[in-house]
Amino acid sequence: MSITVLGRSERLRHLLPEADSLRISGFQSAAGEWEENAISLDRLVGLGESPIWVVMVDDESLLEFGIYPGDRLIIDRAAECRPGHLVIMDVNGQYEVRRLTHDNQGGRLLLGGHRQARPISYGRDEPLDVCGVVTFVLSYVAQPAM
């Protein structure tokens, strides 16, 4: 396994053009290394920019997409949606996350994240009324200490 400590890569980029290809293969002092290389999560995912929304998943309706209750979704309202993207849209007055895909006739389908969600079909030239594209999913892997 290899990882890239993003804070270090960003700092080195202006000193060494090849910094993007550097990989950390070991840690001499893990605690000091992580603190020194802090990175802004806001900057990484685009928070603070006007077309960005952050929403929290409240239920288990997106489990088939690998998204769990409590996950945060970063939504880019200016991104162009393409097949395979998860999009957020207003369905009967309620926001839902759907996966955009093609149907057998060349049209587009929006699939829900659970089996009870009926697919929404759009013709090839029919405009999609989506609110944005899911660009990141932020999940807890351990509960923070209180």
PDB file of C-alpha atoms in Angstrom:
ATOM      1  CA  MET A   1       0.000   0.000   0.000  1.00  0.00           C
ATOM      2  CA  SER A   2       1.232   3.502  -0.706  1.00  0.00           C
ATOM      3  CA  ILE A   3      -0.243   6.790   0.437  1.00  0.00           C
ATOM      4  CA  THR A   4       0.364  10.416  -0.353  1.00  0.00           C
ATOM      5  CA  VAL A   5       0.317  12.892   2.512  1.00  0.00           C
ATOM      6  CA  LEU A   6      -1.425  15.743   0.720  1.00  0.00           C
ATOM      7  CA  GLY A   7      -0.130  18.545   2.915  1.00  0.00           C
ATOM      8  CA  ARG A   8       3.494  17.664   2.160  1.00  0.00           C
ATOM      9  CA  SER A   9       2.847  17.342  -1.571  1.00  0.00           C
ATOM     10  CA  GLU A  10       1.216  20.768  -1.716  1.00  0.00           C
ATOM     11  CA  ARG A  11       4.086  22.392   0.205  1.00  0.00           C
ATOM     12  CA  LEU A  12       6.762  20.829  -1.976  1.00  0.00           C
ATOM     13  CA  ARG A  13       5.062  21.592  -5.279  1.00  0.00           C
ATOM     14  CA  HIS A  14       6.413  25.152  -5.479  1.00  0.00           C
ATOM     15  CA  LEU A  15       9.972  23.999  -4.629  1.00  0.00           C
ATOM     16  CA  LEU A  16      10.179  20.871  -6.761  1.00  0.00           C
ATOM     17  CA  PRO A  17       8.029  20.333  -9.896  1.00  0.00           C
ATOM     18  CA  GLU A  18       8.326  16.547  -9.495  1.00  0.00           C
ATOM     19  CA  ALA A  19       6.754  16.699  -6.011  1.00  0.00           C
ATOM     20  CA  ASP A  20       3.437  15.333  -7.311  1.00  0.00           C
ATOM     21  CA  SER A  21       5.081  12.003  -8.108  1.00  0.00           C
ATOM     22  CA  LEU A  22       6.761  11.607  -4.692  1.00  0.00           C
ATOM     23  CA  ARG A  23       5.319   8.953  -2.405  1.00  0.00           C
ATOM     24  CA  ILE A  24       5.904   8.484   1.308  1.00  0.00           C
ATOM     25  CA  SER A  25       7.104   4.922   1.910  1.00  0.00           C
ATOM     26  CA  GLY A  26       7.628   5.081   5.680  1.00  0.00           C
ATOM     27  CA  PHE A  27       7.148   7.314   8.682  1.00  0.00           C
ATOM     28  CA  GLN A  28      10.024   8.373  10.890  1.00  0.00           C
ATOM     29  CA  SER A  29       7.825  10.237  13.364  1.00  0.00           C
ATOM     30  CA  ALA A  30       4.181   9.639  12.595  1.00  0.00           C
ATOM     31  CA  ALA A  31       2.715  12.076  15.126  1.00  0.00           C
ATOM     32  CA  GLY A  32       4.855  15.022  14.072  1.00  0.00           C
ATOM     33  CA  GLU A  33       4.517  14.239  10.378  1.00  0.00           C
ATOM     34  CA  TRP A  34       0.705  14.341  10.383  1.00  0.00           C
ATOM     35  CA  GLU A  35       0.496  17.569  12.391  1.00  0.00           C
ATOM     36  CA  GLU A  36       3.034  19.335  10.218  1.00  0.00           C
ATOM     37  CA  ASN A  37       1.228  18.405   7.000  1.00  0.00           C
ATOM     38  CA  ALA A  38      -2.288  19.584   7.847  1.00  0.00           C
ATOM     39  CA  ILE A  39      -4.518  20.277   4.864  1.00  0.00           C
ATOM     40  CA  SER A  40      -7.733  22.227   4.653  1.00  0.00           C
ATOM     41  CA  LEU A  41     -10.665  19.894   4.070  1.00  0.00           C
ATOM     42  CA  ASP A  42     -12.666  22.955   3.019  1.00  0.00           C
ATOM     43  CA  ARG A  43     -10.189  23.675   0.243  1.00  0.00           C
ATOM     44  CA  LEU A  44      -9.901  20.004  -0.758  1.00  0.00           C
ATOM     45  CA  VAL A  45     -13.645  19.549  -1.406  1.00  0.00           C
ATOM     46  CA  GLY A  46     -14.470  23.123  -2.426  1.00  0.00           C
ATOM     47  CA  LEU A  47     -16.419  24.201   0.654  1.00  0.00           C
ATOM     48  CA  GLY A  48     -16.991  27.930   0.768  1.00  0.00           C
ATOM     49  CA  GLU A  49     -17.480  28.178  -2.985  1.00  0.00           C
ATOM     50  CA  SER A  50     -20.986  29.313  -3.864  1.00  0.00           C
ATOM     51  CA  PRO A  51     -22.189  26.297  -5.901  1.00  0.00           C
ATOM     52  CA  ILE A  52     -21.249  23.760  -3.179  1.00  0.00           C
ATOM     53  CA  TRP A  53     -23.798  22.211  -0.816  1.00  0.00           C
ATOM     54  CA  VAL A  54     -23.115  19.818   2.046  1.00  0.00           C
ATOM     55  CA  VAL A  55     -25.962  17.490   2.999  1.00  0.00           C
ATOM     56  CA  MET A  56     -26.229  14.728   5.580  1.00  0.00           C
ATOM     57  CA  VAL A  57     -27.797  11.342   4.837  1.00  0.00           C
ATOM     58  CA  ASP A  58     -30.579  10.739   7.359  1.00  0.00           C
ATOM     59  CA  ASP A  59     -31.687   7.205   6.524  1.00  0.00           C
ATOM     60  CA  GLU A  60     -30.721   3.915   4.849  1.00  0.00           C
ATOM     61  CA  SER A  61     -32.154   4.780   1.413  1.00  0.00           C
ATOM     62  CA  LEU A  62     -28.703   5.008  -0.226  1.00  0.00           C
ATOM     63  CA  LEU A  63     -27.177   1.762   1.041  1.00  0.00           C
ATOM     64  CA  GLU A  64     -27.074   0.269  -2.476  1.00  0.00           C
ATOM     65  CA  PHE A  65     -24.763   3.156  -3.442  1.00  0.00           C
ATOM     66  CA  GLY A  66     -22.482   2.402  -0.464  1.00  0.00           C
ATOM     67  CA  ILE A  67     -23.686   5.530   1.352  1.00  0.00           C
ATOM     68  CA  TYR A  68     -24.736   5.178   4.997  1.00  0.00           C
ATOM     69  CA  PRO A  69     -26.785   7.170   7.515  1.00  0.00           C
ATOM     70  CA  GLY A  70     -24.662  10.007   8.899  1.00  0.00           C
ATOM     71  CA  ASP A  71     -22.480  10.293   5.768  1.00  0.00           C
ATOM     72  CA  ARG A  72     -22.031  13.801   4.397  1.00  0.00           C
ATOM     73  CA  LEU A  73     -22.371  14.400   0.667  1.00  0.00           C
ATOM     74  CA  ILE A  74     -20.558  17.239  -1.065  1.00  0.00           C
ATOM     75  CA  ILE A  75     -22.805  18.453  -3.901  1.00  0.00           C
ATOM     76  CA  ASP A  76     -21.435  20.578  -6.736  1.00  0.00           C
ATOM     77  CA  ARG A  77     -24.374  22.490  -8.181  1.00  0.00           C
ATOM     78  CA  ALA A  78     -22.323  23.727 -11.153  1.00  0.00           C
ATOM     79  CA  ALA A  79     -20.956  20.325 -12.272  1.00  0.00           C
ATOM     80  CA  GLU A  80     -22.206  18.774 -15.497  1.00  0.00           C
ATOM     81  CA  CYS A  81     -23.936  15.454 -14.821  1.00  0.00           C
ATOM     82  CA  ARG A  82     -22.887  12.439 -16.855  1.00  0.00           C
ATOM     83  CA  PRO A  83     -23.881   8.758 -16.873  1.00  0.00           C
ATOM     84  CA  GLY A  84     -22.580   7.049 -13.740  1.00  0.00           C
ATOM     85  CA  HIS A  85     -22.757  10.198 -11.614  1.00  0.00           C
ATOM     86  CA  LEU A  86     -24.839  10.420  -8.479  1.00  0.00           C
ATOM     87  CA  VAL A  87     -27.080  13.467  -8.726  1.00  0.00           C
ATOM     88  CA  ILE A  88     -29.398  15.210  -6.291  1.00  0.00           C
ATOM     89  CA  MET A  89     -32.818  16.199  -7.567  1.00  0.00           C
ATOM     90  CA  ASP A  90     -36.247  17.281  -6.423  1.00  0.00           C
ATOM     91  CA  VAL A  91     -38.683  14.350  -6.719  1.00  0.00           C
ATOM     92  CA  ASN A  92     -42.239  15.305  -5.760  1.00  0.00           C
ATOM     93  CA  GLY A  93     -41.048  18.063  -3.416  1.00  0.00           C
ATOM     94  CA  GLN A  94     -38.353  15.990  -1.693  1.00  0.00           C
ATOM     95  CA  TYR A  95     -34.612  15.881  -2.446  1.00  0.00           C
ATOM     96  CA  GLU A  96     -33.351  12.473  -3.543  1.00  0.00           C
ATOM     97  CA  VAL A  97     -29.995  11.115  -4.660  1.00  0.00           C
ATOM     98  CA  ARG A  98     -30.143   9.113  -7.900  1.00  0.00           C
ATOM     99  CA  ARG A  99     -27.613   7.461 -10.237  1.00  0.00           C
ATOM    100  CA  LEU A 100     -27.781   8.682 -13.837  1.00  0.00           C
ATOM    101  CA  THR A 101     -27.522   5.913 -16.426  1.00  0.00           C
ATOM    102  CA  HIS A 102     -28.734   5.078 -19.958  1.00  0.00           C
ATOM    103  CA  ASP A 103     -31.684   2.879 -20.857  1.00  0.00           C
ATOM    104  CA  ASN A 104     -31.865   0.434 -23.804  1.00  0.00           C
ATOM    105  CA  GLN A 105     -33.580   2.973 -26.082  1.00  0.00           C
ATOM    106  CA  GLY A 106     -30.908   5.675 -25.776  1.00  0.00           C
ATOM    107  CA  GLY A 107     -32.790   7.620 -23.117  1.00  0.00           C
ATOM    108  CA  ARG A 108     -31.649   8.280 -19.571  1.00  0.00           C
ATOM    109  CA  LEU A 109     -32.663   6.641 -16.313  1.00  0.00           C
ATOM    110  CA  LEU A 110     -32.263   7.932 -12.789  1.00  0.00           C
ATOM    111  CA  LEU A 111     -32.018   4.981 -10.413  1.00  0.00           C
ATOM    112  CA  GLY A 112     -32.696   5.161  -6.682  1.00  0.00           C
ATOM    113  CA  GLY A 113     -30.458   3.808  -3.945  1.00  0.00           C
ATOM    114  CA  HIS A 114     -33.031   1.342  -2.653  1.00  0.00           C
ATOM    115  CA  ARG A 115     -35.258  -1.253  -4.315  1.00  0.00           C
ATOM    116  CA  GLN A 116     -38.541   0.569  -3.614  1.00  0.00           C
ATOM    117  CA  ALA A 117     -37.422   3.690  -5.544  1.00  0.00           C
ATOM    118  CA  ARG A 118     -38.976   3.648  -9.004  1.00  0.00           C
ATOM    119  CA  PRO A 119     -36.580   4.581 -11.821  1.00  0.00           C
ATOM    120  CA  ILE A 120     -37.240   7.962 -13.414  1.00  0.00           C
ATOM    121  CA  SER A 121     -37.020   7.925 -17.206  1.00  0.00           C
ATOM    122  CA  TYR A 122     -36.022  10.851 -19.442  1.00  0.00           C
ATOM    123  CA  GLY A 123     -35.828  10.985 -23.218  1.00  0.00           C
ATOM    124  CA  ARG A 124     -32.508  11.623 -24.945  1.00  0.00           C
ATOM    125  CA  ASP A 125     -33.276  15.317 -25.564  1.00  0.00           C
ATOM    126  CA  GLU A 126     -35.455  15.947 -22.520  1.00  0.00           C
ATOM    127  CA  PRO A 127     -33.721  18.287 -20.032  1.00  0.00           C
ATOM    128  CA  LEU A 128     -32.737  16.866 -16.643  1.00  0.00           C
ATOM    129  CA  ASP A 129     -33.798  18.957 -13.674  1.00  0.00           C
ATOM    130  CA  VAL A 130     -30.985  18.093 -11.265  1.00  0.00           C
ATOM    131  CA  CYS A 131     -29.808  20.263  -8.382  1.00  0.00           C
ATOM    132  CA  GLY A 132     -26.194  19.063  -8.481  1.00  0.00           C
ATOM    133  CA  VAL A 133     -23.681  16.225  -8.688  1.00  0.00           C
ATOM    134  CA  VAL A 134     -22.321  14.326  -5.677  1.00  0.00           C
ATOM    135  CA  THR A 135     -18.549  14.863  -5.827  1.00  0.00           C
ATOM    136  CA  PHE A 136     -17.461  13.500  -2.427  1.00  0.00           C
ATOM    137  CA  VAL A 137     -18.874  11.246   0.285  1.00  0.00           C
ATOM    138  CA  LEU A 138     -17.493  11.868   3.766  1.00  0.00           C
ATOM    139  CA  SER A 139     -17.945   8.921   6.139  1.00  0.00           C
ATOM    140  CA  TYR A 140     -17.092   8.343   9.773  1.00  0.00           C
ATOM    141  CA  VAL A 141     -14.838   5.361  10.273  1.00  0.00           C
ATOM    142  CA  ALA A 142     -14.536   5.946  14.009  1.00  0.00           C
ATOM    143  CA  GLN A 143     -16.608   8.082  16.324  1.00  0.00           C
ATOM    144  CA  PRO A 144     -14.679  11.102  17.619  1.00  0.00           C
ATOM    145  CA  ALA A 145     -13.979  11.179  21.356  1.00  0.00           C
ATOM    146  CA  MET A 146     -16.353  13.355  23.318  1.00  0.00           C
TER     147      MET A 146
END
